[in-house]
Amino acid sequence: PEEQSACGRCTMLLFPAHCASLPTMTDPANDWIAPLGQMLHGLGIAMCMFDDQDRTQAWNETFLQLLDFPQEMAYAGAPFDSFIRYNAVRGEYGPGDPERQVAERVEAARTFSSHVSERVRPNGRVLLVRGEPLPHKGFVTLYSDITEQRYVENLIQRQNADLEERVRRRTAQLENANANLSSASEANARIATALRRSEERLRLINDTIPTLI
């Protein structure tokens, strides 16, 4: 579900300073994490990684900034549900029981399945959320702020709708004008026919009068 995806998985970028104390991060197989985290940070994309026990493995500063998490919340081994509970309590997931919202999102996260969704935060920012499972059954999630993109798309849609409405009204006006012209043409044709018949009768009368005289 969209809300579960958006809250249940935190987008994390890994910096060397954040990863050095984690054994799983010093594994050569994970050498890609820190450079990737730095690159995503430069692009304004938040990244967060959790292991198969839902414990934080890595994150980047954008993760904290984009989602408005306190610095002290992010540390090696921080439980996944702590981020979810923080969001639930401050109303990120809308009305409802915070503990139930936490339980639902933790359960969804533990499926370790790929997902792409969008979430609108209470402050109006729109986040694109992409989560991917990791080989060790953990997961990594990326958050991107697409507020401006959605604003432009909605603006274009409104402008297109307005243009279509104006075209529809103009078309209706032209159709009405054509209908009026058609009616006028038909009326003129009837008048012309009546005049022609009147002229024919007048000629007949004029032709007959000398004979009668």
mmCIF file with all atom_site columns, C-alpha atoms in Angstrom:
data_model
loop_
_atom_site.group_PDB
_atom_site.id
_atom_site.type_symbol
_atom_site.label_atom_id
_atom_site.label_alt_id
_atom_site.label_comp_id
_atom_site.label_asym_id
_atom_site.label_entity_id
_atom_site.label_seq_id
_atom_site.pdbx_PDB_ins_code
_atom_site.Cartn_x
_atom_site.Cartn_y
_atom_site.Cartn_z
_atom_site.occupancy
_atom_site.B_iso_or_equiv
_atom_site.pdbx_formal_charge
_atom_site.auth_seq_id
_atom_site.auth_comp_id
_atom_site.auth_asym_id
_atom_site.auth_atom_id
_atom_site.pdbx_PDB_model_num
ATOM 1   C CA . PRO A 1 1   ? 0.000   0.000   0.000   1.00 0.00 ? 1   PRO A CA 1
ATOM 2   C CA . GLU A 1 2   ? 1.092   3.544   -0.712  1.00 0.00 ? 2   GLU A CA 1
ATOM 3   C CA . GLU A 1 3   ? 1.236   4.811   2.833   1.00 0.00 ? 3   GLU A CA 1
ATOM 4   C CA . GLN A 1 4   ? 2.902   1.696   4.081   1.00 0.00 ? 4   GLN A CA 1
ATOM 5   C CA . SER A 1 5   ? 5.510   1.923   1.407   1.00 0.00 ? 5   SER A CA 1
ATOM 6   C CA . ALA A 1 6   ? 6.179   5.577   2.007   1.00 0.00 ? 6   ALA A CA 1
ATOM 7   C CA . CYS A 1 7   ? 6.592   5.282   5.738   1.00 0.00 ? 7   CYS A CA 1
ATOM 8   C CA . GLY A 1 8   ? 7.652   1.762   6.220   1.00 0.00 ? 8   GLY A CA 1
ATOM 9   C CA . ARG A 1 9   ? 10.806  2.003   4.251   1.00 0.00 ? 9   ARG A CA 1
ATOM 10  C CA . CYS A 1 10  ? 13.212  4.818   4.738   1.00 0.00 ? 10  CYS A CA 1
ATOM 11  C CA . THR A 1 11  ? 15.286  6.054   1.869   1.00 0.00 ? 11  THR A CA 1
ATOM 12  C CA . MET A 1 12  ? 18.861  5.954   2.870   1.00 0.00 ? 12  MET A CA 1
ATOM 13  C CA . LEU A 1 13  ? 22.132  7.113   1.433   1.00 0.00 ? 13  LEU A CA 1
ATOM 14  C CA . LEU A 1 14  ? 25.281  5.752   2.961   1.00 0.00 ? 14  LEU A CA 1
ATOM 15  C CA . PHE A 1 15  ? 28.248  7.919   3.828   1.00 0.00 ? 15  PHE A CA 1
ATOM 16  C CA . PRO A 1 16  ? 31.573  6.403   4.865   1.00 0.00 ? 16  PRO A CA 1
ATOM 17  C CA . ALA A 1 17  ? 31.268  8.016   8.298   1.00 0.00 ? 17  ALA A CA 1
ATOM 18  C CA . HIS A 1 18  ? 27.946  6.318   8.808   1.00 0.00 ? 18  HIS A CA 1
ATOM 19  C CA . CYS A 1 19  ? 29.034  2.918   7.612   1.00 0.00 ? 19  CYS A CA 1
ATOM 20  C CA . ALA A 1 20  ? 32.499  2.408   9.020   1.00 0.00 ? 20  ALA A CA 1
ATOM 21  C CA . SER A 1 21  ? 31.325  0.962   12.330  1.00 0.00 ? 21  SER A CA 1
ATOM 22  C CA . LEU A 1 22  ? 29.049  -1.585  10.695  1.00 0.00 ? 22  LEU A CA 1
ATOM 23  C CA . PRO A 1 23  ? 30.588  -4.977  9.885   1.00 0.00 ? 23  PRO A CA 1
ATOM 24  C CA . THR A 1 24  ? 28.207  -5.582  7.004   1.00 0.00 ? 24  THR A CA 1
ATOM 25  C CA . MET A 1 25  ? 29.221  -2.260  5.484   1.00 0.00 ? 25  MET A CA 1
ATOM 26  C CA . THR A 1 26  ? 32.959  -3.019  5.519   1.00 0.00 ? 26  THR A CA 1
ATOM 27  C CA . ASP A 1 27  ? 32.453  -6.175  3.520   1.00 0.00 ? 27  ASP A CA 1
ATOM 28  C CA . PRO A 1 28  ? 34.071  -5.676  0.069   1.00 0.00 ? 28  PRO A CA 1
ATOM 29  C CA . ALA A 1 29  ? 30.778  -6.716  -1.457  1.00 0.00 ? 29  ALA A CA 1
ATOM 30  C CA . ASN A 1 30  ? 29.290  -3.560  0.016   1.00 0.00 ? 30  ASN A CA 1
ATOM 31  C CA . ASP A 1 31  ? 31.925  -1.135  -1.268  1.00 0.00 ? 31  ASP A CA 1
ATOM 32  C CA . TRP A 1 32  ? 29.316  0.323   -3.604  1.00 0.00 ? 32  TRP A CA 1
ATOM 33  C CA . ILE A 1 33  ? 27.178  1.647   -0.742  1.00 0.00 ? 33  ILE A CA 1
ATOM 34  C CA . ALA A 1 34  ? 29.163  4.705   0.320   1.00 0.00 ? 34  ALA A CA 1
ATOM 35  C CA . PRO A 1 35  ? 29.759  6.041   -3.233  1.00 0.00 ? 35  PRO A CA 1
ATOM 36  C CA . LEU A 1 36  ? 26.118  5.445   -4.066  1.00 0.00 ? 36  LEU A CA 1
ATOM 37  C CA . GLY A 1 37  ? 25.039  7.267   -0.936  1.00 0.00 ? 37  GLY A CA 1
ATOM 38  C CA . GLN A 1 38  ? 27.209  10.239  -1.781  1.00 0.00 ? 38  GLN A CA 1
ATOM 39  C CA . MET A 1 39  ? 25.932  10.357  -5.336  1.00 0.00 ? 39  MET A CA 1
ATOM 40  C CA . LEU A 1 40  ? 22.288  10.216  -4.245  1.00 0.00 ? 40  LEU A CA 1
ATOM 41  C CA . HIS A 1 41  ? 22.908  12.873  -1.634  1.00 0.00 ? 41  HIS A CA 1
ATOM 42  C CA . GLY A 1 42  ? 24.251  15.131  -4.369  1.00 0.00 ? 42  GLY A CA 1
ATOM 43  C CA . LEU A 1 43  ? 21.056  14.520  -6.336  1.00 0.00 ? 43  LEU A CA 1
ATOM 44  C CA . GLY A 1 44  ? 18.859  15.359  -3.360  1.00 0.00 ? 44  GLY A CA 1
ATOM 45  C CA . ILE A 1 45  ? 17.696  11.754  -2.986  1.00 0.00 ? 45  ILE A CA 1
ATOM 46  C CA . ALA A 1 46  ? 17.331  10.249  0.475   1.00 0.00 ? 46  ALA A CA 1
ATOM 47  C CA . MET A 1 47  ? 18.460  6.681   1.130   1.00 0.00 ? 47  MET A CA 1
ATOM 48  C CA . CYS A 1 48  ? 18.158  4.346   4.090   1.00 0.00 ? 48  CYS A CA 1
ATOM 49  C CA . MET A 1 49  ? 19.086  0.703   4.502   1.00 0.00 ? 49  MET A CA 1
ATOM 50  C CA . PHE A 1 50  ? 17.866  -1.886  7.024   1.00 0.00 ? 50  PHE A CA 1
ATOM 51  C CA . ASP A 1 51  ? 18.990  -5.447  7.672   1.00 0.00 ? 51  ASP A CA 1
ATOM 52  C CA . ASP A 1 52  ? 16.817  -8.546  7.972   1.00 0.00 ? 52  ASP A CA 1
ATOM 53  C CA . GLN A 1 53  ? 16.119  -7.682  11.611  1.00 0.00 ? 53  GLN A CA 1
ATOM 54  C CA . ASP A 1 54  ? 14.783  -4.247  10.678  1.00 0.00 ? 54  ASP A CA 1
ATOM 55  C CA . ARG A 1 55  ? 17.828  -2.503  12.103  1.00 0.00 ? 55  ARG A CA 1
ATOM 56  C CA . THR A 1 56  ? 19.332  0.568   10.474  1.00 0.00 ? 56  THR A CA 1
ATOM 57  C CA . GLN A 1 57  ? 22.524  -0.148  8.575   1.00 0.00 ? 57  GLN A CA 1
ATOM 58  C CA . ALA A 1 58  ? 23.105  3.080   6.694   1.00 0.00 ? 58  ALA A CA 1
ATOM 59  C CA . TRP A 1 59  ? 21.554  6.423   5.830   1.00 0.00 ? 59  TRP A CA 1
ATOM 60  C CA . ASN A 1 60  ? 22.432  9.858   4.518   1.00 0.00 ? 60  ASN A CA 1
ATOM 61  C CA . GLU A 1 61  ? 21.808  13.393  5.648   1.00 0.00 ? 61  GLU A CA 1
ATOM 62  C CA . THR A 1 62  ? 19.160  13.857  2.975   1.00 0.00 ? 62  THR A CA 1
ATOM 63  C CA . PHE A 1 63  ? 17.137  11.101  4.634   1.00 0.00 ? 63  PHE A CA 1
ATOM 64  C CA . LEU A 1 64  ? 16.960  13.116  7.840   1.00 0.00 ? 64  LEU A CA 1
ATOM 65  C CA . GLN A 1 65  ? 16.372  16.439  6.105   1.00 0.00 ? 65  GLN A CA 1
ATOM 66  C CA . LEU A 1 66  ? 13.770  15.318  3.588   1.00 0.00 ? 66  LEU A CA 1
ATOM 67  C CA . LEU A 1 67  ? 11.698  13.440  6.159   1.00 0.00 ? 67  LEU A CA 1
ATOM 68  C CA . ASP A 1 68  ? 12.357  15.847  9.035   1.00 0.00 ? 68  ASP A CA 1
ATOM 69  C CA . PHE A 1 69  ? 13.841  13.230  11.365  1.00 0.00 ? 69  PHE A CA 1
ATOM 70  C CA . PRO A 1 70  ? 15.984  14.380  14.328  1.00 0.00 ? 70  PRO A CA 1
ATOM 71  C CA . GLN A 1 71  ? 19.692  13.662  13.986  1.00 0.00 ? 71  GLN A CA 1
ATOM 72  C CA . GLU A 1 72  ? 19.681  11.495  17.116  1.00 0.00 ? 72  GLU A CA 1
ATOM 73  C CA . MET A 1 73  ? 17.195  9.063   15.587  1.00 0.00 ? 73  MET A CA 1
ATOM 74  C CA . ALA A 1 74  ? 19.666  7.793   13.006  1.00 0.00 ? 74  ALA A CA 1
ATOM 75  C CA . TYR A 1 75  ? 22.357  5.492   14.348  1.00 0.00 ? 75  TYR A CA 1
ATOM 76  C CA . ALA A 1 76  ? 23.690  2.048   13.507  1.00 0.00 ? 76  ALA A CA 1
ATOM 77  C CA . GLY A 1 77  ? 21.139  -0.491  14.701  1.00 0.00 ? 77  GLY A CA 1
ATOM 78  C CA . ALA A 1 78  ? 18.272  1.980   15.139  1.00 0.00 ? 78  ALA A CA 1
ATOM 79  C CA . PRO A 1 79  ? 15.009  -0.009  14.894  1.00 0.00 ? 79  PRO A CA 1
ATOM 80  C CA . PHE A 1 80  ? 12.960  0.494   11.775  1.00 0.00 ? 80  PHE A CA 1
ATOM 81  C CA . ASP A 1 81  ? 9.751   0.924   13.734  1.00 0.00 ? 81  ASP A CA 1
ATOM 82  C CA . SER A 1 82  ? 11.202  3.938   15.577  1.00 0.00 ? 82  SER A CA 1
ATOM 83  C CA . PHE A 1 83  ? 11.028  5.942   12.357  1.00 0.00 ? 83  PHE A CA 1
ATOM 84  C CA . ILE A 1 84  ? 7.542   4.663   11.611  1.00 0.00 ? 84  ILE A CA 1
ATOM 85  C CA . ARG A 1 85  ? 6.290   5.433   15.118  1.00 0.00 ? 85  ARG A CA 1
ATOM 86  C CA . TYR A 1 86  ? 7.762   8.924   14.954  1.00 0.00 ? 86  TYR A CA 1
ATOM 87  C CA . ASN A 1 87  ? 5.869   9.511   11.704  1.00 0.00 ? 87  ASN A CA 1
ATOM 88  C CA . ALA A 1 88  ? 2.633   8.011   12.991  1.00 0.00 ? 88  ALA A CA 1
ATOM 89  C CA . VAL A 1 89  ? 2.601   10.114  16.138  1.00 0.00 ? 89  VAL A CA 1
ATOM 90  C CA . ARG A 1 90  ? 3.067   13.348  14.202  1.00 0.00 ? 90  ARG A CA 1
ATOM 91  C CA . GLY A 1 91  ? 0.278   12.448  11.767  1.00 0.00 ? 91  GLY A CA 1
ATOM 92  C CA . GLU A 1 92  ? 2.269   11.565  8.659   1.00 0.00 ? 92  GLU A CA 1
ATOM 93  C CA . TYR A 1 93  ? -0.102  8.681   7.934   1.00 0.00 ? 93  TYR A CA 1
ATOM 94  C CA . GLY A 1 94  ? -3.328  10.527  8.551   1.00 0.00 ? 94  GLY A CA 1
ATOM 95  C CA . PRO A 1 95  ? -5.922  9.848   11.252  1.00 0.00 ? 95  PRO A CA 1
ATOM 96  C CA . GLY A 1 96  ? -5.958  6.512   13.047  1.00 0.00 ? 96  GLY A CA 1
ATOM 97  C CA . ASP A 1 97  ? -4.325  4.548   15.830  1.00 0.00 ? 97  ASP A CA 1
ATOM 98  C CA . PRO A 1 98  ? -0.545  5.188   15.636  1.00 0.00 ? 98  PRO A CA 1
ATOM 99  C CA . GLU A 1 99  ? 0.336   1.728   16.981  1.00 0.00 ? 99  GLU A CA 1
ATOM 100 C CA . ARG A 1 100 ? -1.831  0.062   14.379  1.00 0.00 ? 100 ARG A CA 1
ATOM 101 C CA . GLN A 1 101 ? -0.265  2.189   11.676  1.00 0.00 ? 101 GLN A CA 1
ATOM 102 C CA . VAL A 1 102 ? 3.175   1.151   12.914  1.00 0.00 ? 102 VAL A CA 1
ATOM 103 C CA . ALA A 1 103 ? 2.249   -2.554  13.003  1.00 0.00 ? 103 ALA A CA 1
ATOM 104 C CA . GLU A 1 104 ? 0.822   -2.440  9.468   1.00 0.00 ? 104 GLU A CA 1
ATOM 105 C CA . ARG A 1 105 ? 3.900   -0.819  8.021   1.00 0.00 ? 105 ARG A CA 1
ATOM 106 C CA . VAL A 1 106 ? 6.355   -3.036  9.828   1.00 0.00 ? 106 VAL A CA 1
ATOM 107 C CA . GLU A 1 107 ? 4.493   -6.089  8.562   1.00 0.00 ? 107 GLU A CA 1
ATOM 108 C CA . ALA A 1 108 ? 4.529   -4.716  5.009   1.00 0.00 ? 108 ALA A CA 1
ATOM 109 C CA . ALA A 1 109 ? 8.256   -3.966  5.231   1.00 0.00 ? 109 ALA A CA 1
ATOM 110 C CA . ARG A 1 110 ? 9.028   -7.521  6.294   1.00 0.00 ? 110 ARG A CA 1
ATOM 111 C CA . THR A 1 111 ? 7.730   -8.882  3.025   1.00 0.00 ? 111 THR A CA 1
ATOM 112 C CA . PHE A 1 112 ? 10.977  -7.512  1.504   1.00 0.00 ? 112 PHE A CA 1
ATOM 113 C CA . SER A 1 113 ? 9.255   -6.830  -1.789  1.00 0.00 ? 113 SER A CA 1
ATOM 114 C CA . SER A 1 114 ? 9.902   -4.161  -4.402  1.00 0.00 ? 114 SER A CA 1
ATOM 115 C CA . HIS A 1 115 ? 7.563   -1.210  -4.423  1.00 0.00 ? 115 HIS A CA 1
ATOM 116 C CA . VAL A 1 116 ? 7.132   2.203   -5.978  1.00 0.00 ? 116 VAL A CA 1
ATOM 117 C CA . SER A 1 117 ? 4.611   4.674   -4.587  1.00 0.00 ? 117 SER A CA 1
ATOM 118 C CA . GLU A 1 118 ? 3.921   8.289   -3.802  1.00 0.00 ? 118 GLU A CA 1
ATOM 119 C CA . ARG A 1 119 ? 3.024   9.923   -0.506  1.00 0.00 ? 119 ARG A CA 1
ATOM 120 C CA . VAL A 1 120 ? 1.848   13.438  0.233   1.00 0.00 ? 120 VAL A CA 1
ATOM 121 C CA . ARG A 1 121 ? 3.216   14.702  3.511   1.00 0.00 ? 121 ARG A CA 1
ATOM 122 C CA . PRO A 1 122 ? 1.172   16.914  5.866   1.00 0.00 ? 122 PRO A CA 1
ATOM 123 C CA . ASN A 1 123 ? 3.305   19.865  4.772   1.00 0.00 ? 123 ASN A CA 1
ATOM 124 C CA . GLY A 1 124 ? 2.171   19.315  1.186   1.00 0.00 ? 124 GLY A CA 1
ATOM 125 C CA . ARG A 1 125 ? 5.442   17.906  -0.141  1.00 0.00 ? 125 ARG A CA 1
ATOM 126 C CA . VAL A 1 126 ? 5.056   14.950  -2.487  1.00 0.00 ? 126 VAL A CA 1
ATOM 127 C CA . LEU A 1 127 ? 7.511   12.077  -2.090  1.00 0.00 ? 127 LEU A CA 1
ATOM 128 C CA . LEU A 1 128 ? 8.266   9.358   -4.593  1.00 0.00 ? 128 LEU A CA 1
ATOM 129 C CA . VAL A 1 129 ? 9.221   6.218   -2.698  1.00 0.00 ? 129 VAL A CA 1
ATOM 130 C CA . ARG A 1 130 ? 11.072  3.284   -4.202  1.00 0.00 ? 130 ARG A CA 1
ATOM 131 C CA . GLY A 1 131 ? 11.992  0.261   -2.115  1.00 0.00 ? 131 GLY A CA 1
ATOM 132 C CA . GLU A 1 132 ? 14.102  -2.736  -3.107  1.00 0.00 ? 132 GLU A CA 1
ATOM 133 C CA . PRO A 1 133 ? 14.940  -5.931  -1.190  1.00 0.00 ? 133 PRO A CA 1
ATOM 134 C CA . LEU A 1 134 ? 18.575  -6.787  -0.506  1.00 0.00 ? 134 LEU A CA 1
ATOM 135 C CA . PRO A 1 135 ? 20.209  -10.219 -0.874  1.00 0.00 ? 135 PRO A CA 1
ATOM 136 C CA . HIS A 1 136 ? 20.490  -10.632 2.903   1.00 0.00 ? 136 HIS A CA 1
ATOM 137 C CA . LYS A 1 137 ? 16.722  -10.001 3.282   1.00 0.00 ? 137 LYS A CA 1
ATOM 138 C CA . GLY A 1 138 ? 17.105  -6.440  4.335   1.00 0.00 ? 138 GLY A CA 1
ATOM 139 C CA . PHE A 1 139 ? 15.828  -3.592  2.219   1.00 0.00 ? 139 PHE A CA 1
ATOM 140 C CA . VAL A 1 140 ? 16.823  -0.189  0.938   1.00 0.00 ? 140 VAL A CA 1
ATOM 141 C CA . THR A 1 141 ? 14.436  2.647   0.151   1.00 0.00 ? 141 THR A CA 1
ATOM 142 C CA . LEU A 1 142 ? 14.928  5.854   -1.809  1.00 0.00 ? 142 LEU A CA 1
ATOM 143 C CA . TYR A 1 143 ? 12.909  9.005   -1.312  1.00 0.00 ? 143 TYR A CA 1
ATOM 144 C CA . SER A 1 144 ? 12.698  11.781  -3.894  1.00 0.00 ? 144 SER A CA 1
ATOM 145 C CA . ASP A 1 145 ? 10.870  15.075  -3.531  1.00 0.00 ? 145 ASP A CA 1
ATOM 146 C CA . ILE A 1 146 ? 8.728   15.407  -6.668  1.00 0.00 ? 146 ILE A CA 1
ATOM 147 C CA . THR A 1 147 ? 6.541   18.255  -5.440  1.00 0.00 ? 147 THR A CA 1
ATOM 148 C CA . GLU A 1 148 ? 7.548   20.664  -8.200  1.00 0.00 ? 148 GLU A CA 1
ATOM 149 C CA . GLN A 1 149 ? 7.199   17.967  -10.855 1.00 0.00 ? 149 GLN A CA 1
ATOM 150 C CA . ARG A 1 150 ? 3.675   17.128  -9.723  1.00 0.00 ? 150 ARG A CA 1
ATOM 151 C CA . TYR A 1 151 ? 2.831   20.840  -9.494  1.00 0.00 ? 151 TYR A CA 1
ATOM 152 C CA . VAL A 1 152 ? 3.896   21.397  -13.099 1.00 0.00 ? 152 VAL A CA 1
ATOM 153 C CA . GLU A 1 153 ? 2.008   18.297  -14.244 1.00 0.00 ? 153 GLU A CA 1
ATOM 154 C CA . ASN A 1 154 ? -1.145  19.410  -12.433 1.00 0.00 ? 154 ASN A CA 1
ATOM 155 C CA . LEU A 1 155 ? -0.753  22.921  -13.839 1.00 0.00 ? 155 LEU A CA 1
ATOM 156 C CA . ILE A 1 156 ? -0.465  21.541  -17.365 1.00 0.00 ? 156 ILE A CA 1
ATOM 157 C CA . GLN A 1 157 ? -3.504  19.339  -16.774 1.00 0.00 ? 157 GLN A CA 1
ATOM 158 C CA . ARG A 1 158 ? -5.518  22.317  -15.537 1.00 0.00 ? 158 ARG A CA 1
ATOM 159 C CA . GLN A 1 159 ? -4.404  24.418  -18.492 1.00 0.00 ? 159 GLN A CA 1
ATOM 160 C CA . ASN A 1 160 ? -5.304  21.614  -20.906 1.00 0.00 ? 160 ASN A CA 1
ATOM 161 C CA . ALA A 1 161 ? -8.683  21.200  -19.232 1.00 0.00 ? 161 ALA A CA 1
ATOM 162 C CA . ASP A 1 162 ? -9.277  24.950  -19.462 1.00 0.00 ? 162 ASP A CA 1
ATOM 163 C CA . LEU A 1 163 ? -8.271  24.959  -23.125 1.00 0.00 ? 163 LEU A CA 1
ATOM 164 C CA . GLU A 1 164 ? -10.542 21.999  -23.854 1.00 0.00 ? 164 GLU A CA 1
ATOM 165 C CA . GLU A 1 165 ? -13.422 23.778  -22.102 1.00 0.00 ? 165 GLU A CA 1
ATOM 166 C CA . ARG A 1 166 ? -12.844 26.936  -24.122 1.00 0.00 ? 166 ARG A CA 1
ATOM 167 C CA . VAL A 1 167 ? -12.697 24.894  -27.339 1.00 0.00 ? 167 VAL A CA 1
ATOM 168 C CA . ARG A 1 168 ? -15.891 23.112  -26.331 1.00 0.00 ? 168 ARG A CA 1
ATOM 169 C CA . ARG A 1 169 ? -17.679 26.415  -25.661 1.00 0.00 ? 169 ARG A CA 1
ATOM 170 C CA . ARG A 1 170 ? -16.403 27.938  -28.908 1.00 0.00 ? 170 ARG A CA 1
ATOM 171 C CA . THR A 1 171 ? -17.444 24.853  -30.838 1.00 0.00 ? 171 THR A CA 1
ATOM 172 C CA . ALA A 1 172 ? -20.901 25.061  -29.293 1.00 0.00 ? 172 ALA A CA 1
ATOM 173 C CA . GLN A 1 173 ? -21.106 28.753  -30.257 1.00 0.00 ? 173 GLN A CA 1
ATOM 174 C CA . LEU A 1 174 ? -20.105 27.975  -33.849 1.00 0.00 ? 174 LEU A CA 1
ATOM 175 C CA . GLU A 1 175 ? -22.581 25.112  -34.035 1.00 0.00 ? 175 GLU A CA 1
ATOM 176 C CA . ASN A 1 176 ? -25.306 27.409  -32.723 1.00 0.00 ? 176 ASN A CA 1
ATOM 177 C CA . ALA A 1 177 ? -24.332 30.102  -35.219 1.00 0.00 ? 177 ALA A CA 1
ATOM 178 C CA . ASN A 1 178 ? -24.388 27.549  -38.047 1.00 0.00 ? 178 ASN A CA 1
ATOM 179 C CA . ALA A 1 179 ? -27.786 26.356  -36.896 1.00 0.00 ? 179 ALA A CA 1
ATOM 180 C CA . ASN A 1 180 ? -29.053 29.943  -36.875 1.00 0.00 ? 180 ASN A CA 1
ATOM 181 C CA . LEU A 1 181 ? -27.634 30.517  -40.372 1.00 0.00 ? 181 LEU A CA 1
ATOM 182 C CA . SER A 1 182 ? -29.241 27.313  -41.575 1.00 0.00 ? 182 SER A CA 1
ATOM 183 C CA . SER A 1 183 ? -32.590 28.384  -40.113 1.00 0.00 ? 183 SER A CA 1
ATOM 184 C CA . ALA A 1 184 ? -32.243 31.826  -41.710 1.00 0.00 ? 184 ALA A CA 1
ATOM 185 C CA . SER A 1 185 ? -31.350 30.249  -45.039 1.00 0.00 ? 185 SER A CA 1
ATOM 186 C CA . GLU A 1 186 ? -34.386 28.008  -44.876 1.00 0.00 ? 186 GLU A CA 1
ATOM 187 C CA . ALA A 1 187 ? -36.569 30.999  -43.978 1.00 0.00 ? 187 ALA A CA 1
ATOM 188 C CA . ASN A 1 188 ? -35.143 32.982  -46.886 1.00 0.00 ? 188 ASN A CA 1
ATOM 189 C CA . ALA A 1 189 ? -35.816 30.071  -49.204 1.00 0.00 ? 189 ALA A CA 1
ATOM 190 C CA . ARG A 1 190 ? -39.435 29.918  -48.050 1.00 0.00 ? 190 ARG A CA 1
ATOM 191 C CA . ILE A 1 191 ? -39.827 33.665  -48.541 1.00 0.00 ? 191 ILE A CA 1
ATOM 192 C CA . ALA A 1 192 ? -38.264 33.446  -51.994 1.00 0.00 ? 192 ALA A CA 1
ATOM 193 C CA . THR A 1 193 ? -40.629 30.630  -52.937 1.00 0.00 ? 193 THR A CA 1
ATOM 194 C CA . ALA A 1 194 ? -43.630 32.594  -51.686 1.00 0.00 ? 194 ALA A CA 1
ATOM 195 C CA . LEU A 1 195 ? -42.531 35.682  -53.625 1.00 0.00 ? 195 LEU A CA 1
ATOM 196 C CA . ARG A 1 196 ? -42.019 33.650  -56.768 1.00 0.00 ? 196 ARG A CA 1
ATOM 197 C CA . ARG A 1 197 ? -45.501 32.169  -56.497 1.00 0.00 ? 197 ARG A CA 1
ATOM 198 C CA . SER A 1 198 ? -46.925 35.629  -55.838 1.00 0.00 ? 198 SER A CA 1
ATOM 199 C CA . GLU A 1 199 ? -45.183 36.988  -58.900 1.00 0.00 ? 199 GLU A CA 1
ATOM 200 C CA . GLU A 1 200 ? -46.477 34.071  -60.986 1.00 0.00 ? 200 GLU A CA 1
ATOM 201 C CA . ARG A 1 201 ? -50.040 34.759  -59.843 1.00 0.00 ? 201 ARG A CA 1
ATOM 202 C CA . LEU A 1 202 ? -49.616 38.466  -60.577 1.00 0.00 ? 202 LEU A CA 1
ATOM 203 C CA . ARG A 1 203 ? -48.349 37.744  -64.083 1.00 0.00 ? 203 ARG A CA 1
ATOM 204 C CA . LEU A 1 204 ? -51.260 35.397  -64.628 1.00 0.00 ? 204 LEU A CA 1
ATOM 205 C CA . ILE A 1 205 ? -53.658 38.103  -63.539 1.00 0.00 ? 205 ILE A CA 1
ATOM 206 C CA . ASN A 1 206 ? -51.981 40.692  -65.737 1.00 0.00 ? 206 ASN A CA 1
ATOM 207 C CA . ASP A 1 207 ? -52.077 38.339  -68.717 1.00 0.00 ? 207 ASP A CA 1
ATOM 208 C CA . THR A 1 208 ? -55.742 37.589  -68.162 1.00 0.00 ? 208 THR A CA 1
ATOM 209 C CA . ILE A 1 209 ? -57.031 41.140  -67.628 1.00 0.00 ? 209 ILE A CA 1
ATOM 210 C CA . PRO A 1 210 ? -56.713 42.264  -71.345 1.00 0.00 ? 210 PRO A CA 1
ATOM 211 C CA . THR A 1 211 ? -58.693 39.252  -72.446 1.00 0.00 ? 211 THR A CA 1
ATOM 212 C CA . LEU A 1 212 ? -61.439 40.031  -69.984 1.00 0.00 ? 212 LEU A CA 1
ATOM 213 C CA . ILE A 1 213 ? -61.536 43.625  -71.142 1.00 0.00 ? 213 ILE A CA 1
#
